[in-house]
Amino acid sequence: MDILTEHKIPVGKVAAQVFDWLQINGAFFFDALGLGLERLIDGILWCLQTPPELVVVAVFAAIAYALRRSFKIAALVAVGFLFIINQGYWEETTESLTLVLSACLVCMAIGVPIGIAAAHRPRLYAVLQPILDLMQTLPTFVYLIPAIVFFGIGMVPGLIATVIFVLPAPIRLTYLGVSSTPTPLLEAAQAFGATSRQTLYKVELPYAFPQIMAGLTQTIMLSLSMVVIAALVGAAGLGVPVVRALNQVNTALGFESGFVIVVVAIMLDRVLAVGRRS
């Protein structure tokens, strides 16, 4: 056993060297990326916090009705947000929703094209599969270390850690939807002279749309599950009072903020459950 421990494989040392090299040589890229993500976050946060609270609630209720065509779902969203306002967590809720929406935009913008490319190139997916497995199984707290190194403290590192954890979902589900397009549909498109691009936009993507929407749903719900972890790197939102309650052993604050997170999760789940009955 001593022989094994004496010749330790330098996994941690190599990882530290890689991150040190990236920090030195990729400073310009990470600064530009951090600035872009910060502006995205600030823009969404401005849209949620600048109008009066009741106006934002009405907008969300209208969106819920437009998506589900159900007055019950719209009323559920309105009552849920009114409860959040009553508990005094409106600002934290808008900050968490900003993190969720930002992660959703970034993940879908990256994940859908990668999923399409992987569906058309089996070798690419064979390479991606172990990487995606690693991204989802590696403890999420590990992502916080390089996020802090490259982006400091605040919402941006929380967003980066969330994106790394959530990104496999849209990639896998987009790949599944596009790759499962029935062969007769593809052959019919080719018989009518459709190009590869036309086949993608008019056959494969419409057929894969339910799977892509499932990837969107998973992205939003998984992003919400990261709000507490993101708070550990200075990200504002509902995770902050949860962490504060843990540090202070404050049962009232913990249950209060935790229940607000549950309310947000229920509202998102009901609004996004497009294929289920109300």
PDB file of N, CA and C in Angstrom, residues 34-131:
ATOM      1  N   GLY A  34     -16.956  37.831 -18.376  1.00  0.00           N
ATOM      2  CA  GLY A  34     -17.568  38.292 -17.129  1.00  0.00           C
ATOM      3  C   GLY A  34     -18.340  39.586 -17.327  1.00  0.00           C
ATOM      4  N   LEU A  35     -17.792  40.505 -18.134  1.00  0.00           N
ATOM      5  CA  LEU A  35     -18.478  41.772 -18.390  1.00  0.00           C
ATOM      6  C   LEU A  35     -19.772  41.542 -19.160  1.00  0.00           C
ATOM      7  N   GLY A  36     -19.716  40.655 -20.168  1.00  0.00           N
ATOM      8  CA  GLY A  36     -20.924  40.362 -20.942  1.00  0.00           C
ATOM      9  C   GLY A  36     -22.010  39.733 -20.098  1.00  0.00           C
ATOM     10  N   LEU A  37     -21.638  38.771 -19.261  1.00  0.00           N
ATOM     11  CA  LEU A  37     -22.625  38.122 -18.402  1.00  0.00           C
ATOM     12  C   LEU A  37     -23.164  39.086 -17.358  1.00  0.00           C
ATOM     13  N   GLU A  38     -22.310  39.965 -16.871  1.00  0.00           N
ATOM     14  CA  GLU A  38     -22.769  40.950 -15.882  1.00  0.00           C
ATOM     15  C   GLU A  38     -23.801  41.891 -16.485  1.00  0.00           C
ATOM     16  N   ARG A  39     -23.588  42.280 -17.741  1.00  0.00           N
ATOM     17  CA  ARG A  39     -24.565  43.160 -18.401  1.00  0.00           C
ATOM     18  C   ARG A  39     -25.880  42.429 -18.652  1.00  0.00           C
ATOM     19  N   LEU A  40     -25.784  41.148 -19.002  1.00  0.00           N
ATOM     20  CA  LEU A  40     -26.997  40.347 -19.176  1.00  0.00           C
ATOM     21  C   LEU A  40     -27.789  40.275 -17.874  1.00  0.00           C
ATOM     22  N   ILE A  41     -27.095  40.004 -16.784  1.00  0.00           N
ATOM     23  CA  ILE A  41     -27.744  39.915 -15.472  1.00  0.00           C
ATOM     24  C   ILE A  41     -28.358  41.250 -15.084  1.00  0.00           C
ATOM     25  N   ASP A  42     -27.602  42.341 -15.276  1.00  0.00           N
ATOM     26  CA  ASP A  42     -28.106  43.669 -14.913  1.00  0.00           C
ATOM     27  C   ASP A  42     -29.343  44.036 -15.734  1.00  0.00           C
ATOM     28  N   GLY A  43     -29.347  43.646 -17.023  1.00  0.00           N
ATOM     29  CA  GLY A  43     -30.498  43.959 -17.869  1.00  0.00           C
ATOM     30  C   GLY A  43     -31.763  43.248 -17.420  1.00  0.00           C
ATOM     31  N   ILE A  44     -31.634  41.947 -17.127  1.00  0.00           N
ATOM     32  CA  ILE A  44     -32.803  41.192 -16.669  1.00  0.00           C
ATOM     33  C   ILE A  44     -33.261  41.694 -15.296  1.00  0.00           C
ATOM     34  N   LEU A  45     -32.298  41.982 -14.426  1.00  0.00           N
ATOM     35  CA  LEU A  45     -32.640  42.466 -13.086  1.00  0.00           C
ATOM     36  C   LEU A  45     -33.348  43.815 -13.160  1.00  0.00           C
ATOM     37  N   TRP A  46     -32.916  44.657 -14.079  1.00  0.00           N
ATOM     38  CA  TRP A  46     -33.568  45.961 -14.259  1.00  0.00           C
ATOM     39  C   TRP A  46     -35.010  45.780 -14.694  1.00  0.00           C
ATOM     40  N   CYS A  47     -35.262  44.834 -15.597  1.00  0.00           N
ATOM     41  CA  CYS A  47     -36.621  44.587 -16.082  1.00  0.00           C
ATOM     42  C   CYS A  47     -37.537  44.074 -14.974  1.00  0.00           C
ATOM     43  N   LEU A  48     -36.977  43.343 -14.024  1.00  0.00           N
ATOM     44  CA  LEU A  48     -37.794  42.752 -12.957  1.00  0.00           C
ATOM     45  C   LEU A  48     -37.979  43.674 -11.765  1.00  0.00           C
ATOM     46  N   GLN A  49     -37.009  44.560 -11.521  1.00  0.00           N
ATOM     47  CA  GLN A  49     -37.061  45.366 -10.297  1.00  0.00           C
ATOM     48  C   GLN A  49     -37.474  46.813 -10.519  1.00  0.00           C
ATOM     49  N   THR A  50     -37.365  47.310 -11.755  1.00  0.00           N
ATOM     50  CA  THR A  50     -37.719  48.713 -12.001  1.00  0.00           C
ATOM     51  C   THR A  50     -39.215  48.962 -11.979  1.00  0.00           C
ATOM     52  N   PRO A  51     -40.044  48.160 -12.671  1.00  0.00           N
ATOM     53  CA  PRO A  51     -41.501  48.407 -12.619  1.00  0.00           C
ATOM     54  C   PRO A  51     -42.043  48.133 -11.219  1.00  0.00           C
ATOM     55  N   PRO A  52     -43.235  48.661 -10.915  1.00  0.00           N
ATOM     56  CA  PRO A  52     -43.875  48.327  -9.629  1.00  0.00           C
ATOM     57  C   PRO A  52     -44.091  46.821  -9.499  1.00  0.00           C
ATOM     58  N   GLU A  53     -44.070  46.350  -8.282  1.00  0.00           N
ATOM     59  CA  GLU A  53     -44.150  44.912  -8.037  1.00  0.00           C
ATOM     60  C   GLU A  53     -45.416  44.300  -8.627  1.00  0.00           C
ATOM     61  N   LEU A  54     -46.563  44.979  -8.443  1.00  0.00           N
ATOM     62  CA  LEU A  54     -47.828  44.431  -8.921  1.00  0.00           C
ATOM     63  C   LEU A  54     -47.878  44.378 -10.449  1.00  0.00           C
ATOM     64  N   VAL A  55     -47.187  45.296 -11.113  1.00  0.00           N
ATOM     65  CA  VAL A  55     -47.128  45.263 -12.579  1.00  0.00           C
ATOM     66  C   VAL A  55     -46.373  44.017 -13.039  1.00  0.00           C
ATOM     67  N   VAL A  56     -45.270  43.724 -12.382  1.00  0.00           N
ATOM     68  CA  VAL A  56     -44.485  42.537 -12.730  1.00  0.00           C
ATOM     69  C   VAL A  56     -45.306  41.274 -12.462  1.00  0.00           C
ATOM     70  N   VAL A  57     -46.026  41.255 -11.351  1.00  0.00           N
ATOM     71  CA  VAL A  57     -46.881  40.107 -11.038  1.00  0.00           C
ATOM     72  C   VAL A  57     -47.927  39.916 -12.130  1.00  0.00           C
ATOM     73  N   ALA A  58     -48.547  41.017 -12.562  1.00  0.00           N
ATOM     74  CA  ALA A  58     -49.558  40.932 -13.619  1.00  0.00           C
ATOM     75  C   ALA A  58     -48.958  40.413 -14.926  1.00  0.00           C
ATOM     76  N   VAL A  59     -47.747  40.837 -15.239  1.00  0.00           N
ATOM     77  CA  VAL A  59     -47.079  40.373 -16.462  1.00  0.00           C
ATOM     78  C   VAL A  59     -46.815  38.873 -16.385  1.00  0.00           C
ATOM     79  N   PHE A  60     -46.309  38.411 -15.252  1.00  0.00           N
ATOM     80  CA  PHE A  60     -46.048  36.980 -15.090  1.00  0.00           C
ATOM     81  C   PHE A  60     -47.343  36.171 -15.152  1.00  0.00           C
ATOM     82  N   ALA A  61     -48.410  36.687 -14.568  1.00  0.00           N
ATOM     83  CA  ALA A  61     -49.690  35.991 -14.634  1.00  0.00           C
ATOM     84  C   ALA A  61     -50.188  35.922 -16.075  1.00  0.00           C
ATOM     85  N   ALA A  62     -50.013  37.008 -16.831  1.00  0.00           N
ATOM     86  CA  ALA A  62     -50.425  37.021 -18.239  1.00  0.00           C
ATOM     87  C   ALA A  62     -49.599  36.028 -19.060  1.00  0.00           C
ATOM     88  N   ILE A  63     -48.311  35.951 -18.778  1.00  0.00           N
ATOM     89  CA  ILE A  63     -47.456  34.984 -19.475  1.00  0.00           C
ATOM     90  C   ILE A  63     -47.896  33.558 -19.155  1.00  0.00           C
ATOM     91  N   ALA A  64     -48.218  33.322 -17.881  1.00  0.00           N
ATOM     92  CA  ALA A  64     -48.682  31.992 -17.483  1.00  0.00           C
ATOM     93  C   ALA A  64     -49.970  31.622 -18.214  1.00  0.00           C
ATOM     94  N   TYR A  65     -50.887  32.585 -18.338  1.00  0.00           N
ATOM     95  CA  TYR A  65     -52.135  32.300 -19.050  1.00  0.00           C
ATOM     96  C   TYR A  65     -51.878  32.055 -20.536  1.00  0.00           C
ATOM     97  N   ALA A  66     -50.958  32.834 -21.138  1.00  0.00           N
ATOM     98  CA  ALA A  66     -50.653  32.665 -22.557  1.00  0.00           C
ATOM     99  C   ALA A  66     -50.042  31.296 -22.834  1.00  0.00           C
ATOM    100  N   LEU A  67     -49.239  30.791 -21.891  1.00  0.00           N
ATOM    101  CA  LEU A  67     -48.586  29.493 -22.093  1.00  0.00           C
ATOM    102  C   LEU A  67     -49.524  28.329 -21.821  1.00  0.00           C
ATOM    103  N   ARG A  68     -50.375  28.456 -20.806  1.00  0.00           N
ATOM    104  CA  ARG A  68     -51.214  27.318 -20.392  1.00  0.00           C
ATOM    105  C   ARG A  68     -52.684  27.457 -20.737  1.00  0.00           C
ATOM    106  N   ARG A  69     -53.112  28.672 -21.097  1.00  0.00           N
ATOM    107  CA  ARG A  69     -54.530  28.918 -21.382  1.00  0.00           C
ATOM    108  C   ARG A  69     -55.418  28.446 -20.232  1.00  0.00           C
ATOM    109  N   SER A  70     -54.983  28.775 -19.032  1.00  0.00           N
ATOM    110  CA  SER A  70     -55.704  28.340 -17.842  1.00  0.00           C
ATOM    111  C   SER A  70     -55.730  29.483 -16.837  1.00  0.00           C
ATOM    112  N   PHE A  71     -56.947  29.887 -16.445  1.00  0.00           N
ATOM    113  CA  PHE A  71     -57.066  30.927 -15.427  1.00  0.00           C
ATOM    114  C   PHE A  71     -56.574  30.426 -14.071  1.00  0.00           C
ATOM    115  N   LYS A  72     -56.695  29.126 -13.830  1.00  0.00           N
ATOM    116  CA  LYS A  72     -56.229  28.577 -12.551  1.00  0.00           C
ATOM    117  C   LYS A  72     -54.720  28.716 -12.411  1.00  0.00           C
ATOM    118  N   ILE A  73     -53.987  28.434 -13.494  1.00  0.00           N
ATOM    119  CA  ILE A  73     -52.532  28.564 -13.442  1.00  0.00           C
ATOM    120  C   ILE A  73     -52.128  30.027 -13.288  1.00  0.00           C
ATOM    121  N   ALA A  74     -52.816  30.918 -14.030  1.00  0.00           N
ATOM    122  CA  ALA A  74     -52.527  32.349 -13.904  1.00  0.00           C
ATOM    123  C   ALA A  74     -52.798  32.842 -12.486  1.00  0.00           C
ATOM    124  N   ALA A  75     -53.904  32.367 -11.896  1.00  0.00           N
ATOM    125  CA  ALA A  75     -54.224  32.755 -10.521  1.00  0.00           C
ATOM    126  C   ALA A  75     -53.200  32.199  -9.537  1.00  0.00           C
ATOM    127  N   LEU A  76     -52.744  30.959  -9.785  1.00  0.00           N
ATOM    128  CA  LEU A  76     -51.721  30.369  -8.927  1.00  0.00           C
ATOM    129  C   LEU A  76     -50.450  31.203  -8.941  1.00  0.00           C
ATOM    130  N   VAL A  77     -50.039  31.646 -10.131  1.00  0.00           N
ATOM    131  CA  VAL A  77     -48.834  32.477 -10.245  1.00  0.00           C
ATOM    132  C   VAL A  77     -49.033  33.800  -9.510  1.00  0.00           C
ATOM    133  N   ALA A  78     -50.190  34.426  -9.703  1.00  0.00           N
ATOM    134  CA  ALA A  78     -50.446  35.708  -9.040  1.00  0.00           C
ATOM    135  C   ALA A  78     -50.451  35.555  -7.519  1.00  0.00           C
ATOM    136  N   VAL A  79     -51.140  34.530  -7.020  1.00  0.00           N
ATOM    137  CA  VAL A  79     -51.200  34.305  -5.570  1.00  0.00           C
ATOM    138  C   VAL A  79     -49.812  33.979  -5.017  1.00  0.00           C
ATOM    139  N   GLY A  80     -49.036  33.179  -5.773  1.00  0.00           N
ATOM    140  CA  GLY A  80     -47.688  32.829  -5.331  1.00  0.00           C
ATOM    141  C   GLY A  80     -46.806  34.052  -5.180  1.00  0.00           C
ATOM    142  N   PHE A  81     -46.846  34.948  -6.160  1.00  0.00           N
ATOM    143  CA  PHE A  81     -46.039  36.162  -6.081  1.00  0.00           C
ATOM    144  C   PHE A  81     -46.541  37.109  -4.999  1.00  0.00           C
ATOM    145  N   LEU A  82     -47.861  37.173  -4.813  1.00  0.00           N
ATOM    146  CA  LEU A  82     -48.393  38.013  -3.737  1.00  0.00           C
ATOM    147  C   LEU A  82     -47.954  37.487  -2.374  1.00  0.00           C
ATOM    148  N   PHE A  83     -47.898  36.162  -2.234  1.00  0.00           N
ATOM    149  CA  PHE A  83     -47.389  35.572  -0.989  1.00  0.00           C
ATOM    150  C   PHE A  83     -45.921  35.953  -0.768  1.00  0.00           C
ATOM    151  N   ILE A  84     -45.132  35.911  -1.844  1.00  0.00           N
ATOM    152  CA  ILE A  84     -43.710  36.266  -1.742  1.00  0.00           C
ATOM    153  C   ILE A  84     -43.558  37.723  -1.321  1.00  0.00           C
ATOM    154  N   ILE A  85     -44.375  38.610  -1.917  1.00  0.00           N
ATOM    155  CA  ILE A  85     -44.333  40.025  -1.522  1.00  0.00           C
ATOM    156  C   ILE A  85     -44.720  40.181  -0.057  1.00  0.00           C
ATOM    157  N   ASN A  86     -45.733  39.447   0.360  1.00  0.00           N
ATOM    158  CA  ASN A  86     -46.194  39.506   1.748  1.00  0.00           C
ATOM    159  C   ASN A  86     -45.099  39.092   2.723  1.00  0.00           C
ATOM    160  N   GLN A  87     -44.289  38.111   2.332  1.00  0.00           N
ATOM    161  CA  GLN A  87     -43.219  37.628   3.205  1.00  0.00           C
ATOM    162  C   GLN A  87     -41.974  38.512   3.167  1.00  0.00           C
ATOM    163  N   GLY A  88     -41.956  39.469   2.247  1.00  0.00           N
ATOM    164  CA  GLY A  88     -40.829  40.395   2.165  1.00  0.00           C
ATOM    165  C   GLY A  88     -39.631  39.860   1.400  1.00  0.00           C
ATOM    166  N   TYR A  89     -39.869  38.960   0.447  1.00  0.00           N
ATOM    167  CA  TYR A  89     -38.770  38.352  -0.312  1.00  0.00           C
ATOM    168  C   TYR A  89     -38.842  38.689  -1.803  1.00  0.00           C
ATOM    169  N   TRP A  90     -39.466  39.809  -2.140  1.00  0.00           N
ATOM    170  CA  TRP A  90     -39.608  40.151  -3.549  1.00  0.00           C
ATOM    171  C   TRP A  90     -38.245  40.398  -4.202  1.00  0.00           C
ATOM    172  N   GLU A  91     -37.395  41.180  -3.565  1.00  0.00           N
ATOM    173  CA  GLU A  91     -36.085  41.495  -4.152  1.00  0.00           C
ATOM    174  C   GLU A  91     -35.248  40.235  -4.331  1.00  0.00           C
ATOM    175  N   GLU A  92     -35.216  39.383  -3.310  1.00  0.00           N
ATOM    176  CA  GLU A  92     -34.444  38.138  -3.414  1.00  0.00           C
ATOM    177  C   GLU A  92     -35.019  37.224  -4.498  1.00  0.00           C
ATOM    178  N   THR A  93     -36.343  37.214  -4.634  1.00  0.00           N
ATOM    179  CA  THR A  93     -36.968  36.365  -5.649  1.00  0.00           C
ATOM    180  C   THR A  93     -36.616  36.846  -7.051  1.00  0.00           C
ATOM    181  N   THR A  94     -36.661  38.149  -7.281  1.00  0.00           N
ATOM    182  CA  THR A  94     -36.299  38.673  -8.599  1.00  0.00           C
ATOM    183  C   THR A  94     -34.828  38.414  -8.906  1.00  0.00           C
ATOM    184  N   GLU A  95     -33.981  38.446  -7.895  1.00  0.00           N
ATOM    185  CA  GLU A  95     -32.559  38.147  -8.109  1.00  0.00           C
ATOM    186  C   GLU A  95     -32.362  36.682  -8.486  1.00  0.00           C
ATOM    187  N   SER A  96     -33.098  35.789  -7.814  1.00  0.00           N
ATOM    188  CA  SER A  96     -33.004  34.367  -8.162  1.00  0.00           C
ATOM    189  C   SER A  96     -33.573  34.096  -9.548  1.00  0.00           C
ATOM    190  N   LEU A  97     -34.690  34.736  -9.891  1.00  0.00           N
ATOM    191  CA  LEU A  97     -35.258  34.579 -11.226  1.00  0.00           C
ATOM    192  C   LEU A  97     -34.313  35.115 -12.295  1.00  0.00           C
ATOM    193  N   THR A  98     -33.582  36.173 -11.961  1.00  0.00           N
ATOM    194  CA  THR A  98     -32.583  36.699 -12.891  1.00  0.00           C
ATOM    195  C   THR A  98     -31.494  35.671 -13.153  1.00  0.00           C
ATOM    196  N   LEU A  99     -31.028  35.026 -12.096  1.00  0.00           N
ATOM    197  CA  LEU A  99     -30.013  33.981 -12.256  1.00  0.00           C
ATOM    198  C   LEU A  99     -30.561  32.820 -13.089  1.00  0.00           C
ATOM    199  N   VAL A 100     -31.808  32.436 -12.833  1.00  0.00           N
ATOM    200  CA  VAL A 100     -32.424  31.330 -13.565  1.00  0.00           C
ATOM    201  C   VAL A 100     -32.584  31.682 -15.042  1.00  0.00           C
ATOM    202  N   LEU A 101     -33.114  32.870 -15.333  1.00  0.00           N
ATOM    203  CA  LEU A 101     -33.327  33.278 -16.718  1.00  0.00           C
ATOM    204  C   LEU A 101     -32.001  33.447 -17.461  1.00  0.00           C
ATOM    205  N   SER A 102     -30.992  34.007 -16.792  1.00  0.00           N
ATOM    206  CA  SER A 102     -29.679  34.160 -17.429  1.00  0.00           C
ATOM    207  C   SER A 102     -29.081  32.801 -17.758  1.00  0.00           C
ATOM    208  N   ALA A 103     -29.143  31.872 -16.799  1.00  0.00           N
ATOM    209  CA  ALA A 103     -28.626  30.526 -17.041  1.00  0.00           C
ATOM    210  C   ALA A 103     -29.394  29.849 -18.167  1.00  0.00           C
ATOM    211  N   CYS A 104     -30.698  30.089 -18.229  1.00  0.00           N
ATOM    212  CA  CYS A 104     -31.532  29.505 -19.277  1.00  0.00           C
ATOM    213  C   CYS A 104     -31.100  30.008 -20.649  1.00  0.00           C
ATOM    214  N   LEU A 105     -30.906  31.313 -20.780  1.00  0.00           N
ATOM    215  CA  LEU A 105     -30.496  31.895 -22.068  1.00  0.00           C
ATOM    216  C   LEU A 105     -29.138  31.360 -22.501  1.00  0.00           C
ATOM    217  N   VAL A 106     -28.179  31.324 -21.577  1.00  0.00           N
ATOM    218  CA  VAL A 106     -26.830  30.868 -21.922  1.00  0.00           C
ATOM    219  C   VAL A 106     -26.836  29.384 -22.266  1.00  0.00           C
ATOM    220  N   CYS A 107     -27.506  28.575 -21.450  1.00  0.00           N
ATOM    221  CA  CYS A 107     -27.504  27.123 -21.664  1.00  0.00           C
ATOM    222  C   CYS A 107     -28.191  26.738 -22.965  1.00  0.00           C
ATOM    223  N   MET A 108     -29.330  27.360 -23.266  1.00  0.00           N
ATOM    224  CA  MET A 108     -30.037  27.027 -24.497  1.00  0.00           C
ATOM    225  C   MET A 108     -29.266  27.521 -25.713  1.00  0.00           C
ATOM    226  N   ALA A 109     -28.612  28.685 -25.606  1.00  0.00           N
ATOM    227  CA  ALA A 109     -27.836  29.208 -26.725  1.00  0.00           C
ATOM    228  C   ALA A 109     -26.633  28.319 -27.037  1.00  0.00           C
ATOM    229  N   ILE A 110     -26.084  27.676 -26.021  1.00  0.00           N
ATOM    230  CA  ILE A 110     -24.933  26.788 -26.221  1.00  0.00           C
ATOM    231  C   ILE A 110     -25.387  25.353 -26.439  1.00  0.00           C
ATOM    232  N   GLY A 111     -26.344  24.904 -25.636  1.00  0.00           N
ATOM    233  CA  GLY A 111     -26.709  23.492 -25.626  1.00  0.00           C
ATOM    234  C   GLY A 111     -27.423  23.019 -26.870  1.00  0.00           C
ATOM    235  N   VAL A 112     -28.347  23.823 -27.414  1.00  0.00           N
ATOM    236  CA  VAL A 112     -29.110  23.389 -28.592  1.00  0.00           C
ATOM    237  C   VAL A 112     -28.207  23.197 -29.810  1.00  0.00           C
ATOM    238  N   PRO A 113     -27.330  24.151 -30.168  1.00  0.00           N
ATOM    239  CA  PRO A 113     -26.433  23.906 -31.306  1.00  0.00           C
ATOM    240  C   PRO A 113     -25.511  22.708 -31.102  1.00  0.00           C
ATOM    241  N   ILE A 114     -25.004  22.537 -29.873  1.00  0.00           N
ATOM    242  CA  ILE A 114     -24.132  21.393 -29.618  1.00  0.00           C
ATOM    243  C   ILE A 114     -24.916  20.090 -29.744  1.00  0.00           C
ATOM    244  N   GLY A 115     -26.150  20.069 -29.238  1.00  0.00           N
ATOM    245  CA  GLY A 115     -26.985  18.875 -29.356  1.00  0.00           C
ATOM    246  C   GLY A 115     -27.282  18.531 -30.809  1.00  0.00           C
ATOM    247  N   ILE A 116     -27.534  19.552 -31.637  1.00  0.00           N
ATOM    248  CA  ILE A 116     -27.785  19.321 -33.067  1.00  0.00           C
ATOM    249  C   ILE A 116     -26.540  18.762 -33.741  1.00  0.00           C
ATOM    250  N   ALA A 117     -25.386  19.371 -33.436  1.00  0.00           N
ATOM    251  CA  ALA A 117     -24.131  18.897 -34.031  1.00  0.00           C
ATOM    252  C   ALA A 117     -23.836  17.466 -33.606  1.00  0.00           C
ATOM    253  N   ALA A 118     -24.082  17.139 -32.345  1.00  0.00           N
ATOM    254  CA  ALA A 118     -23.824  15.782 -31.850  1.00  0.00           C
ATOM    255  C   ALA A 118     -24.755  14.767 -32.496  1.00  0.00           C
ATOM    256  N   ALA A 119     -25.998  15.176 -32.780  1.00  0.00           N
ATOM    257  CA  ALA A 119     -26.946  14.257 -33.416  1.00  0.00           C
ATOM    258  C   ALA A 119     -26.530  13.915 -34.843  1.00  0.00           C
ATOM    259  N   HIS A 120     -25.847  14.839 -35.496  1.00  0.00           N
ATOM    260  CA  HIS A 120     -25.397  14.609 -36.873  1.00  0.00           C
ATOM    261  C   HIS A 120     -24.008  13.987 -36.939  1.00  0.00           C
ATOM    262  N   ARG A 121     -23.310  13.969 -35.814  1.00  0.00           N
ATOM    263  CA  ARG A 121     -21.945  13.428 -35.779  1.00  0.00           C
ATOM    264  C   ARG A 121     -21.817  12.491 -34.576  1.00  0.00           C
ATOM    265  N   PRO A 122     -22.075  11.211 -34.768  1.00  0.00           N
ATOM    266  CA  PRO A 122     -22.036  10.254 -33.647  1.00  0.00           C
ATOM    267  C   PRO A 122     -20.698  10.244 -32.912  1.00  0.00           C
ATOM    268  N   ARG A 123     -19.599  10.443 -33.640  1.00  0.00           N
ATOM    269  CA  ARG A 123     -18.291  10.461 -32.978  1.00  0.00           C
ATOM    270  C   ARG A 123     -18.169  11.631 -32.013  1.00  0.00           C
ATOM    271  N   LEU A 124     -18.752  12.751 -32.393  1.00  0.00           N
ATOM    272  CA  LEU A 124     -18.734  13.911 -31.499  1.00  0.00           C
ATOM    273  C   LEU A 124     -19.481  13.614 -30.216  1.00  0.00           C
ATOM    274  N   TYR A 125     -20.648  12.975 -30.323  1.00  0.00           N
ATOM    275  CA  TYR A 125     -21.404  12.649 -29.111  1.00  0.00           C
ATOM    276  C   TYR A 125     -20.670  11.613 -28.264  1.00  0.00           C
ATOM    277  N   ALA A 126     -19.956  10.693 -28.919  1.00  0.00           N
ATOM    278  CA  ALA A 126     -19.180   9.706 -28.164  1.00  0.00           C
ATOM    279  C   ALA A 126     -18.105  10.392 -27.330  1.00  0.00           C
ATOM    280  N   VAL A 127     -17.550  11.497 -27.855  1.00  0.00           N
ATOM    281  CA  VAL A 127     -16.555  12.267 -27.103  1.00  0.00           C
ATOM    282  C   VAL A 127     -17.232  13.098 -26.008  1.00  0.00           C
ATOM    283  N   LEU A 128     -18.403  13.654 -26.333  1.00  0.00           N
ATOM    284  CA  LEU A 128     -19.091  14.524 -25.382  1.00  0.00           C
ATOM    285  C   LEU A 128     -19.686  13.767 -24.200  1.00  0.00           C
ATOM    286  N   GLN A 129     -20.102  12.529 -24.418  1.00  0.00           N
ATOM    287  CA  GLN A 129     -20.851  11.802 -23.393  1.00  0.00           C
ATOM    288  C   GLN A 129     -20.113  11.694 -22.062  1.00  0.00           C
ATOM    289  N   PRO A 130     -18.839  11.269 -22.036  1.00  0.00           N
ATOM    290  CA  PRO A 130     -18.159  11.230 -20.732  1.00  0.00           C
ATOM    291  C   PRO A 130     -17.953  12.608 -20.121  1.00  0.00           C
ATOM    292  N   ILE A 131     -17.794  13.629 -20.975  1.00  0.00           N
ATOM    293  CA  ILE A 131     -17.641  14.991 -20.460  1.00  0.00           C
ATOM    294  C   ILE A 131     -18.935  15.449 -19.802  1.00  0.00           C
TER     295      ILE A 131
END
